[in-house]
Coordinates of C-alpha atoms in Angstrom, one line a residue:
M1 CA -29.2 3.7 21.4
S2 CA -28.7 7.3 22.5
L3 CA -27.4 8.7 19.2
K4 CA -29.1 12.0 18.4
L5 CA -29.0 12.9 14.8
D6 CA -29.2 16.5 13.5
K7 CA -32.1 16.4 11.1
T8 CA -30.9 19.6 9.4
V9 CA -27.8 17.9 8.2
R10 CA -27.9 17.0 4.5
N11 CA -28.6 13.3 4.0
E12 CA -25.3 12.5 2.5
H13 CA -23.5 13.5 5.7
L14 CA -25.7 11.4 8.1
Y15 CA -23.5 8.4 7.8
M16 CA -20.5 10.5 9.1
E17 CA -22.5 11.3 12.2
I18 CA -23.0 7.5 12.7
Y19 CA -19.4 6.9 12.0
H20 CA -18.2 9.5 14.6
Y21 CA -20.7 8.1 17.1
Y22 CA -19.4 4.6 16.9
R23 CA -15.8 5.7 16.6
G24 CA -16.2 7.6 19.9
L25 CA -17.7 4.5 21.6
I26 CA -14.8 2.4 20.4
L27 CA -12.0 4.8 21.4
N28 CA -13.6 5.4 24.8
H29 CA -13.7 1.6 25.4
K30 CA -17.5 1.6 25.6
L31 CA -17.4 -0.9 22.7
L32 CA -14.7 -3.4 23.6
P33 CA -12.5 -5.3 21.1
G34 CA -14.2 -8.4 19.8
S35 CA -17.7 -7.2 20.6
K36 CA -20.3 -7.4 17.8
M37 CA -21.7 -4.3 16.2
P38 CA -25.5 -4.0 15.8
S39 CA -26.7 -5.5 12.5
L40 CA -27.3 -3.2 9.6
R41 CA -31.0 -3.9 9.7
K42 CA -31.4 -3.4 13.5
C43 CA -29.3 -0.2 13.4
A44 CA -31.4 1.2 10.5
Q45 CA -34.6 0.4 12.3
E46 CA -33.6 2.0 15.6
L47 CA -32.3 5.2 13.9
K48 CA -35.0 5.3 11.3
L49 CA -32.5 5.6 8.5
S50 CA -31.9 3.7 5.3
R51 CA -29.7 0.6 5.4
T52 CA -27.5 2.1 2.8
T53 CA -26.7 5.0 5.2
I54 CA -25.8 2.6 8.0
E55 CA -23.7 0.5 5.6
N56 CA -21.7 3.5 4.4
A57 CA -20.9 4.3 8.1
Y58 CA -19.8 0.8 8.8
L59 CA -17.7 0.6 5.6
Q60 CA -15.9 3.8 6.7
L61 CA -15.3 2.4 10.1
A62 CA -13.9 -0.8 8.6
A63 CA -11.7 1.2 6.2
D64 CA -10.2 3.1 9.1
G65 CA -9.6 -0.1 11.1
Y66 CA -12.2 0.3 13.8
I67 CA -14.3 -2.7 12.9
I68 CA -13.8 -5.8 10.8
S69 CA -16.3 -7.8 8.7
K70 CA -16.6 -11.5 9.3
A71 CA -18.4 -13.6 6.6
Q72 CA -21.9 -14.6 7.5
S73 CA -21.5 -13.2 10.9
G74 CA -21.4 -9.4 10.9
Y75 CA -19.1 -6.6 12.0
Y76 CA -16.8 -6.8 15.1
V77 CA -14.8 -4.2 16.9
T78 CA -11.0 -4.4 16.4
N79 CA -8.4 -3.8 19.1
I80 CA -7.5 -0.4 17.6
A81 CA -8.4 1.5 20.8
S82 CA -5.8 -0.5 22.8
R83 CA -2.9 0.5 20.4
P84 CA -0.8 3.6 21.2
D85 CA -1.9 6.5 19.0
P86 CA -0.1 9.8 19.5
A87 CA -2.7 11.6 17.3
R88 CA -5.6 10.7 19.6
N89 CA -5.0 13.8 21.7
P90 CA -3.0 16.4 19.7
H91 CA -3.2 18.9 22.6
T92 CA -1.4 16.7 25.1
E93 CA 2.2 17.9 25.6
N94 CA 4.5 15.0 24.8
P95 CA 8.1 15.7 23.8
S96 CA 8.4 12.4 22.0
A97 CA 5.2 12.8 20.0
C98 CA 5.8 12.5 16.3
R99 CA 6.1 15.9 14.6
Y100 CA 7.7 14.8 11.4
D101 CA 7.5 11.4 9.8
F102 CA 10.1 10.6 7.1
S103 CA 9.4 6.8 7.5
S104 CA 5.8 6.8 6.3
S105 CA 4.8 5.5 2.9
G106 CA 1.2 6.6 3.3
A107 CA -0.6 8.9 0.9
D108 CA -0.5 12.6 0.6
R109 CA -3.8 14.1 1.7
E110 CA -4.1 16.1 -1.5
S111 CA -3.4 13.1 -3.7
F112 CA -6.8 11.6 -3.6
R113 CA -10.3 12.9 -4.3
F114 CA -12.4 11.4 -1.5
D115 CA -15.5 13.1 -2.8
L116 CA -15.1 11.4 -6.2
W117 CA -14.4 7.9 -4.8
R118 CA -17.3 8.3 -2.4
R119 CA -19.7 8.7 -5.3
Y120 CA -18.5 5.5 -6.9
I121 CA -18.8 3.6 -3.6
K122 CA -22.3 4.9 -3.2
S123 CA -23.1 3.9 -6.8
A124 CA -21.8 0.4 -6.0
L125 CA -23.9 0.2 -2.8
R126 CA -27.0 0.9 -4.8
Q127 CA -26.7 -2.3 -6.8
D128 CA -28.8 -4.2 -4.2
E129 CA -29.3 -7.4 -6.1
R130 CA -25.7 -7.8 -6.9
L131 CA -24.6 -7.2 -3.3
L132 CA -26.9 -9.9 -2.0
S133 CA -24.6 -12.6 -3.2
Y134 CA -21.0 -13.5 -2.4
G135 CA -18.2 -12.2 -4.7
E136 CA -16.7 -14.4 -7.4
P137 CA -13.7 -16.3 -6.0
Q138 CA -11.5 -15.1 -8.8
G139 CA -12.8 -11.5 -8.7
E140 CA -15.8 -9.8 -10.3
S141 CA -15.8 -10.6 -14.0
D142 CA -16.4 -7.1 -15.2
F143 CA -13.7 -5.8 -12.9
R144 CA -11.2 -8.4 -14.3
Q145 CA -12.2 -7.3 -17.8
A146 CA -11.5 -3.7 -16.9
L147 CA -8.1 -4.7 -15.4
A148 CA -7.2 -6.6 -18.5
D149 CA -7.9 -3.6 -20.7
Y150 CA -6.1 -1.2 -18.3
I151 CA -2.8 -3.2 -17.9
R152 CA -2.8 -3.9 -21.7
E153 CA -2.9 -0.1 -22.4
R154 CA -0.6 1.0 -19.5
R155 CA 2.0 -1.9 -19.3
N156 CA 1.5 -3.9 -22.5
V157 CA 0.5 -6.9 -20.3
L158 CA -1.6 -9.0 -22.7
C159 CA -4.0 -11.4 -20.9
S160 CA -7.6 -12.4 -20.7
P161 CA -9.8 -11.8 -17.7
D162 CA -9.6 -15.5 -17.0
D163 CA -5.9 -15.1 -16.3
I164 CA -6.5 -12.6 -13.6
V165 CA -7.0 -13.4 -9.9
V166 CA -8.1 -10.6 -7.5
G167 CA -7.3 -10.5 -3.8
A168 CA -7.1 -8.1 -0.8
G169 CA -3.4 -7.3 -1.0
V170 CA -0.4 -9.1 -2.4
Q171 CA 0.0 -11.3 0.7
S172 CA -3.4 -12.9 0.2
L173 CA -2.5 -13.6 -3.5
L174 CA 0.7 -15.3 -2.5
H175 CA -1.4 -17.6 -0.2
I176 CA -3.2 -18.7 -3.4
L177 CA -0.1 -18.9 -5.6
C178 CA 2.2 -20.9 -3.3
P179 CA 0.2 -24.1 -3.3
L180 CA 0.3 -24.1 -7.1
L181 CA 4.1 -24.2 -7.1
K182 CA 4.5 -27.8 -6.0
D183 CA 7.6 -28.4 -8.0
K184 CA 9.4 -25.4 -6.7
K185 CA 11.3 -25.5 -3.4
T186 CA 13.4 -22.3 -3.3
V187 CA 12.5 -18.6 -3.7
S188 CA 14.8 -15.6 -4.0
F189 CA 13.9 -12.0 -2.9
P190 CA 16.0 -8.9 -3.7
T191 CA 16.2 -7.9 0.0
P192 CA 14.9 -9.1 3.3
S193 CA 12.6 -6.0 3.6
F194 CA 9.5 -7.7 2.1
V195 CA 8.8 -9.7 5.3
Q196 CA 5.1 -10.2 4.4
G197 CA 6.1 -12.0 1.2
S198 CA 9.0 -14.1 2.5
T199 CA 6.9 -15.2 5.5
V200 CA 4.2 -16.7 3.3
F201 CA 6.8 -18.6 1.3
R202 CA 8.4 -19.9 4.5
D203 CA 5.0 -21.0 5.8
Y204 CA 4.6 -23.1 2.7
G205 CA 8.0 -24.8 3.2
F206 CA 10.1 -22.8 0.7
D207 CA 13.8 -22.2 1.3
V208 CA 14.0 -18.4 1.2
R209 CA 17.1 -16.8 -0.1
Y210 CA 18.2 -13.3 -1.1
R211 CA 19.7 -12.0 -4.4
N212 CA 20.2 -15.6 -5.6
K213 CA 18.8 -16.2 -9.1
D214 CA 19.5 -20.0 -8.8
C215 CA 16.1 -20.6 -7.3
G216 CA 12.9 -22.1 -8.5
V217 CA 11.0 -18.8 -7.9
I218 CA 12.6 -15.4 -8.4
Y219 CA 10.6 -12.5 -6.8
V220 CA 11.5 -9.1 -8.2
S221 CA 10.1 -5.5 -8.1
P222 CA 11.8 -4.0 -11.3
A223 CA 10.4 -0.5 -10.7
H224 CA 11.4 -0.6 -7.0
M225 CA 14.8 -2.3 -6.8
T226 CA 15.9 -0.1 -4.0
K227 CA 14.0 2.0 -1.5
W228 CA 15.3 5.2 -3.2
G229 CA 13.8 4.3 -6.6
E230 CA 16.4 2.5 -8.8
I231 CA 14.8 0.8 -11.8
M232 CA 16.0 -2.5 -13.4
P233 CA 17.4 -1.6 -16.9
I234 CA 16.0 -3.4 -19.9
S235 CA 19.2 -5.3 -20.5
R236 CA 19.1 -6.8 -17.1
R237 CA 15.4 -7.6 -17.5
L238 CA 16.1 -9.5 -20.7
E239 CA 19.0 -11.3 -19.1
L240 CA 16.8 -12.4 -16.2
I241 CA 14.1 -13.7 -18.5
R242 CA 16.7 -15.7 -20.5
Y243 CA 18.2 -17.2 -17.4
A244 CA 14.9 -18.1 -15.8
A245 CA 13.8 -19.8 -19.0
E246 CA 17.0 -21.8 -19.3
H247 CA 16.7 -23.0 -15.7
D248 CA 12.9 -23.5 -15.6
S249 CA 12.5 -20.8 -12.9
L250 CA 9.3 -18.9 -12.4
I251 CA 9.5 -15.1 -12.1
I252 CA 7.1 -13.2 -9.9
E253 CA 7.0 -9.6 -11.1
D254 CA 5.7 -7.3 -8.4
D255 CA 5.2 -4.1 -10.4
F256 CA 5.1 -2.0 -7.3
E257 CA 5.5 1.8 -8.0
N258 CA 5.9 1.4 -11.7
E259 CA 3.5 4.4 -12.0
F260 CA 6.0 6.7 -10.2
V261 CA 8.8 6.8 -12.9
Y262 CA 9.8 10.4 -13.3
L263 CA 13.3 10.7 -14.7
Q264 CA 13.2 8.2 -17.6
K265 CA 10.7 6.6 -19.9
P266 CA 8.9 3.6 -18.3
T267 CA 10.6 0.3 -19.0
P268 CA 8.6 -2.6 -20.5
S269 CA 7.3 -5.1 -17.9
L270 CA 9.0 -8.5 -17.6
H271 CA 5.7 -10.0 -18.4
S272 CA 5.5 -8.2 -21.8
L273 CA 9.1 -8.9 -22.6
A274 CA 8.6 -12.6 -21.9
G275 CA 5.4 -12.8 -23.8
G276 CA 3.6 -13.9 -20.6
Q277 CA 5.6 -17.1 -20.4
G278 CA 7.1 -18.0 -17.0
V279 CA 6.1 -14.8 -15.4
V280 CA 3.4 -14.0 -12.8
Y281 CA 2.5 -10.3 -12.9
I282 CA 1.3 -8.7 -9.7
G283 CA -0.2 -5.3 -9.4
S284 CA -1.8 -3.3 -6.6
F285 CA -3.7 0.0 -6.0
S286 CA -2.6 0.9 -2.5
R287 CA -0.1 3.5 -3.8
L288 CA -2.3 4.8 -6.6
L289 CA -5.4 5.2 -4.5
L290 CA -5.3 4.7 -0.8
P291 CA -3.5 2.1 1.4
S292 CA -6.9 1.2 3.0
I293 CA -8.3 0.2 -0.4
R294 CA -7.1 -3.4 -0.3
I295 CA -7.3 -4.6 -3.9
S296 CA -4.5 -6.3 -5.7
F297 CA -4.4 -8.7 -8.6
M298 CA -2.1 -11.3 -10.3
V299 CA -1.9 -12.5 -13.9
L300 CA -1.1 -16.2 -14.1
P301 CA 0.6 -17.9 -17.0
E302 CA -1.4 -20.6 -18.7
S303 CA -0.1 -23.6 -16.8
L304 CA -0.7 -22.0 -13.4
R305 CA -4.1 -20.6 -14.5
D306 CA -5.3 -24.1 -15.3
A307 CA -4.1 -25.4 -12.0
Y308 CA -5.8 -22.5 -10.2
L309 CA -9.1 -23.0 -12.0
Q310 CA -9.3 -26.6 -10.8
K311 CA -9.5 -25.4 -7.2
A312 CA -10.7 -21.8 -7.5
A313 CA -14.1 -22.7 -6.0
C314 CA -12.3 -23.7 -2.8
Y315 CA -11.2 -20.1 -2.1
N316 CA -13.3 -17.2 -0.9
Q317 CA -12.8 -13.8 -2.4
T318 CA -10.9 -11.6 0.1
A319 CA -11.4 -8.2 -1.6
S320 CA -14.5 -6.2 -1.0
K321 CA -17.1 -6.8 -3.7
A322 CA -18.4 -3.2 -3.4
E323 CA -14.9 -1.8 -3.8
Q324 CA -14.4 -4.0 -6.9
I325 CA -17.6 -2.7 -8.4
A326 CA -16.7 0.9 -7.6
L327 CA -13.1 0.5 -8.9
C328 CA -14.3 -1.2 -12.1
Q329 CA -16.4 1.9 -13.1
F330 CA -13.7 4.2 -11.8
I331 CA -11.2 2.7 -14.3
R332 CA -13.7 2.6 -17.2
D333 CA -14.4 6.3 -16.7
G334 CA -10.7 7.2 -17.0
H335 CA -10.2 8.3 -13.4
L336 CA -7.4 5.8 -12.6
A337 CA -5.4 7.0 -15.6
A338 CA -6.0 10.6 -14.5
Q339 CA -5.0 9.7 -10.9
T340 CA -1.8 8.2 -12.2
R341 CA -0.9 11.4 -14.1
K342 CA -1.8 13.5 -11.1
L343 CA 0.4 11.5 -8.7
K344 CA 3.4 11.5 -11.0
R345 CA 3.2 15.3 -11.1
L346 CA 2.7 15.6 -7.3
Y347 CA 5.3 13.2 -6.2
S348 CA 8.0 14.2 -8.7
V349 CA 7.7 17.8 -7.5
K350 CA 7.7 16.8 -3.8
L351 CA 10.8 14.6 -4.3
K352 CA 12.6 17.5 -5.9
Q353 CA 11.6 19.8 -3.1
L354 CA 12.8 17.2 -0.5
L355 CA 16.1 16.9 -2.3
T356 CA 16.5 20.7 -2.2
A357 CA 15.7 20.8 1.5
V358 CA 18.3 18.0 2.2
Q359 CA 21.0 19.8 0.2
E360 CA 20.3 23.1 1.9
V361 CA 20.7 21.6 5.4
F362 CA 23.4 18.9 4.8
G363 CA 25.2 20.6 1.9
K364 CA 25.2 20.0 -1.9
D365 CA 28.1 17.6 -1.5
S366 CA 26.2 15.4 1.0
R367 CA 25.9 11.7 0.1
I368 CA 22.4 11.4 -1.4
Q369 CA 21.1 8.5 -3.5
I370 CA 18.0 9.2 -5.6
G371 CA 16.5 7.0 -8.4
A372 CA 14.3 7.5 -11.4
A373 CA 11.2 6.5 -9.6
G374 CA 9.6 6.3 -6.1
T375 CA 8.9 8.8 -3.3
S376 CA 12.1 8.4 -1.3
L377 CA 15.8 9.3 -1.2
A378 CA 18.7 7.8 0.7
L379 CA 21.0 10.0 2.8
T380 CA 24.2 8.8 4.3
L381 CA 25.2 10.5 7.6
S382 CA 28.4 10.5 9.6
V383 CA 27.4 10.0 13.2
S384 CA 28.9 8.1 16.2
L385 CA 25.7 6.2 16.7
T386 CA 24.3 2.9 15.5
G387 CA 21.3 2.9 13.3
K388 CA 19.0 1.8 16.1
E389 CA 20.5 4.5 18.4
L390 CA 20.0 7.3 15.8
K391 CA 16.4 6.2 15.2
E392 CA 15.7 6.3 18.9
K393 CA 17.4 9.7 19.4
A394 CA 15.4 11.1 16.5
R395 CA 12.2 9.7 17.8
E396 CA 12.8 11.4 21.2
Q397 CA 12.8 14.7 19.3
G398 CA 9.6 13.9 17.4
L399 CA 11.2 12.7 14.2
R400 CA 10.6 9.3 12.6
I401 CA 13.2 7.9 10.2
Q402 CA 13.8 4.6 8.6
I403 CA 17.3 3.0 8.7
L404 CA 18.5 1.5 5.4
K405 CA 22.0 0.3 6.4
E406 CA 24.9 1.2 8.7
S407 CA 28.7 0.8 8.9
T408 CA 31.4 2.1 11.1
D409 CA 30.7 5.8 11.8
E410 CA 28.0 6.0 9.1
V411 CA 24.3 5.4 9.0
T412 CA 22.1 5.6 5.8
V413 CA 18.6 6.7 6.3
I414 CA 15.6 6.6 3.9
L415 CA 13.6 9.8 3.8
S416 CA 10.1 9.5 2.3
C417 CA 8.2 12.5 0.9
S418 CA 4.9 10.8 0.2
S419 CA 2.8 11.7 3.3
M420 CA 4.8 14.6 4.8
P421 CA 3.6 18.2 3.8
V422 CA 6.2 20.1 1.8
E423 CA 6.4 22.9 4.4
D424 CA 7.7 20.3 6.9
F425 CA 10.7 19.2 4.8
L426 CA 13.1 22.0 5.8
P427 CA 12.4 22.0 9.6
A428 CA 12.4 18.1 9.6
C429 CA 15.8 18.1 7.9
K430 CA 17.1 20.7 10.4
L431 CA 15.9 18.6 13.3
L432 CA 17.7 15.5 11.9
N433 CA 20.9 17.6 11.5
E434 CA 20.6 18.8 15.0
V435 CA 20.4 15.2 16.3
C436 CA 23.4 14.1 14.3
S437 CA 25.4 17.2 15.3
R438 CA 25.2 16.1 18.9
F439 CA 27.0 12.9 18.1
P440 CA 29.8 13.7 15.8
V441 CA 32.4 11.2 14.6
H442 CA 35.8 11.7 16.3
R443 CA 38.5 10.7 14.0
A444 CA 42.1 10.2 15.2
N445 CA 44.7 12.7 13.8
T446 CA 47.0 11.1 11.3
L447 CA 50.4 12.6 10.3

């Protein structure tokens, strides 16, 4: 191993040198997809560093998608180097390289304190004895207790830690939930956009429908009814609960983006309104923390909980044990609540600034839809292009947009403010306007 470490660098930065070394090997195809990484013990011995330092580097590589952990086997290189990545060489002249990305739902760089999270991860990695065993299938017990306390305080979701199942993302939780719903054959989603969820249900033999409450399972995201942040009013929530109870339907409440409610008071969760009966509550931390921190959870009603516990030992935990330990203490120390308040301030301001930029470029009378929550707005444009054509023309100019819907002579786009810097809002809107202005709608004169 030819890695030369600068011994003058402070110890806490050594793992980043190892991270950049292996990242370079992977991106330069010297470590090919599928090849096995050196074991933690072997790497630590060769570099004469602690195993913790090496593990920190490997965890960072895994978080960024360069390697993946396989149980009882080790770390393996992913195929990330073979995927197109315009950011790999920012100095290369490429007219179609992305300059402005309105389609991303990633996190703002200023939204997260990496230094703080790093301290909690390091603290978790120092719990040697605990990390020598596999994680609990249902999720770490202390973490589930912290989750139960947190959602009781924040969303009035009353449950015990035994009702909570932890997993690496919503999709992995649905793989656990679907086999428990043996008496259900149909599922309704609000829109076709949640492909990851509908695919799982189809794989388990469900008939997937949209906006159809006459189904055995009704999947809803009350705080994210539309991509521009419309919220389900309490009257409609109560109506849905009554209807589901009368027809013996199960509600799956994905409380996605409930933290980003700016323009009205937060509405009670369906779970709390229903007293926990007939509702599976799902929460995630990808928007509150980082998309790469893959920890989600679901709260099962009593009947499903009992069915799950009978087969819980058959499932392996998919979420990182170290990240669960870190997030548990992060929550208990009040940082998650502080992070929520910080993000509400940040994204509410950014969304207002995006609205100002859109109105300045397209006019105050432009057709804009904006809800009480979320990080996006919808803008309807008059243009003689299809949605696909507009998206492609914008991409050629270095602008990424997301198409919501289209009709004759009109395309509605979704503009997200979450990851784009504020100073890019105005030039990005001007660029979109320039693209549209080259393809005006020609209307016939009528007398």
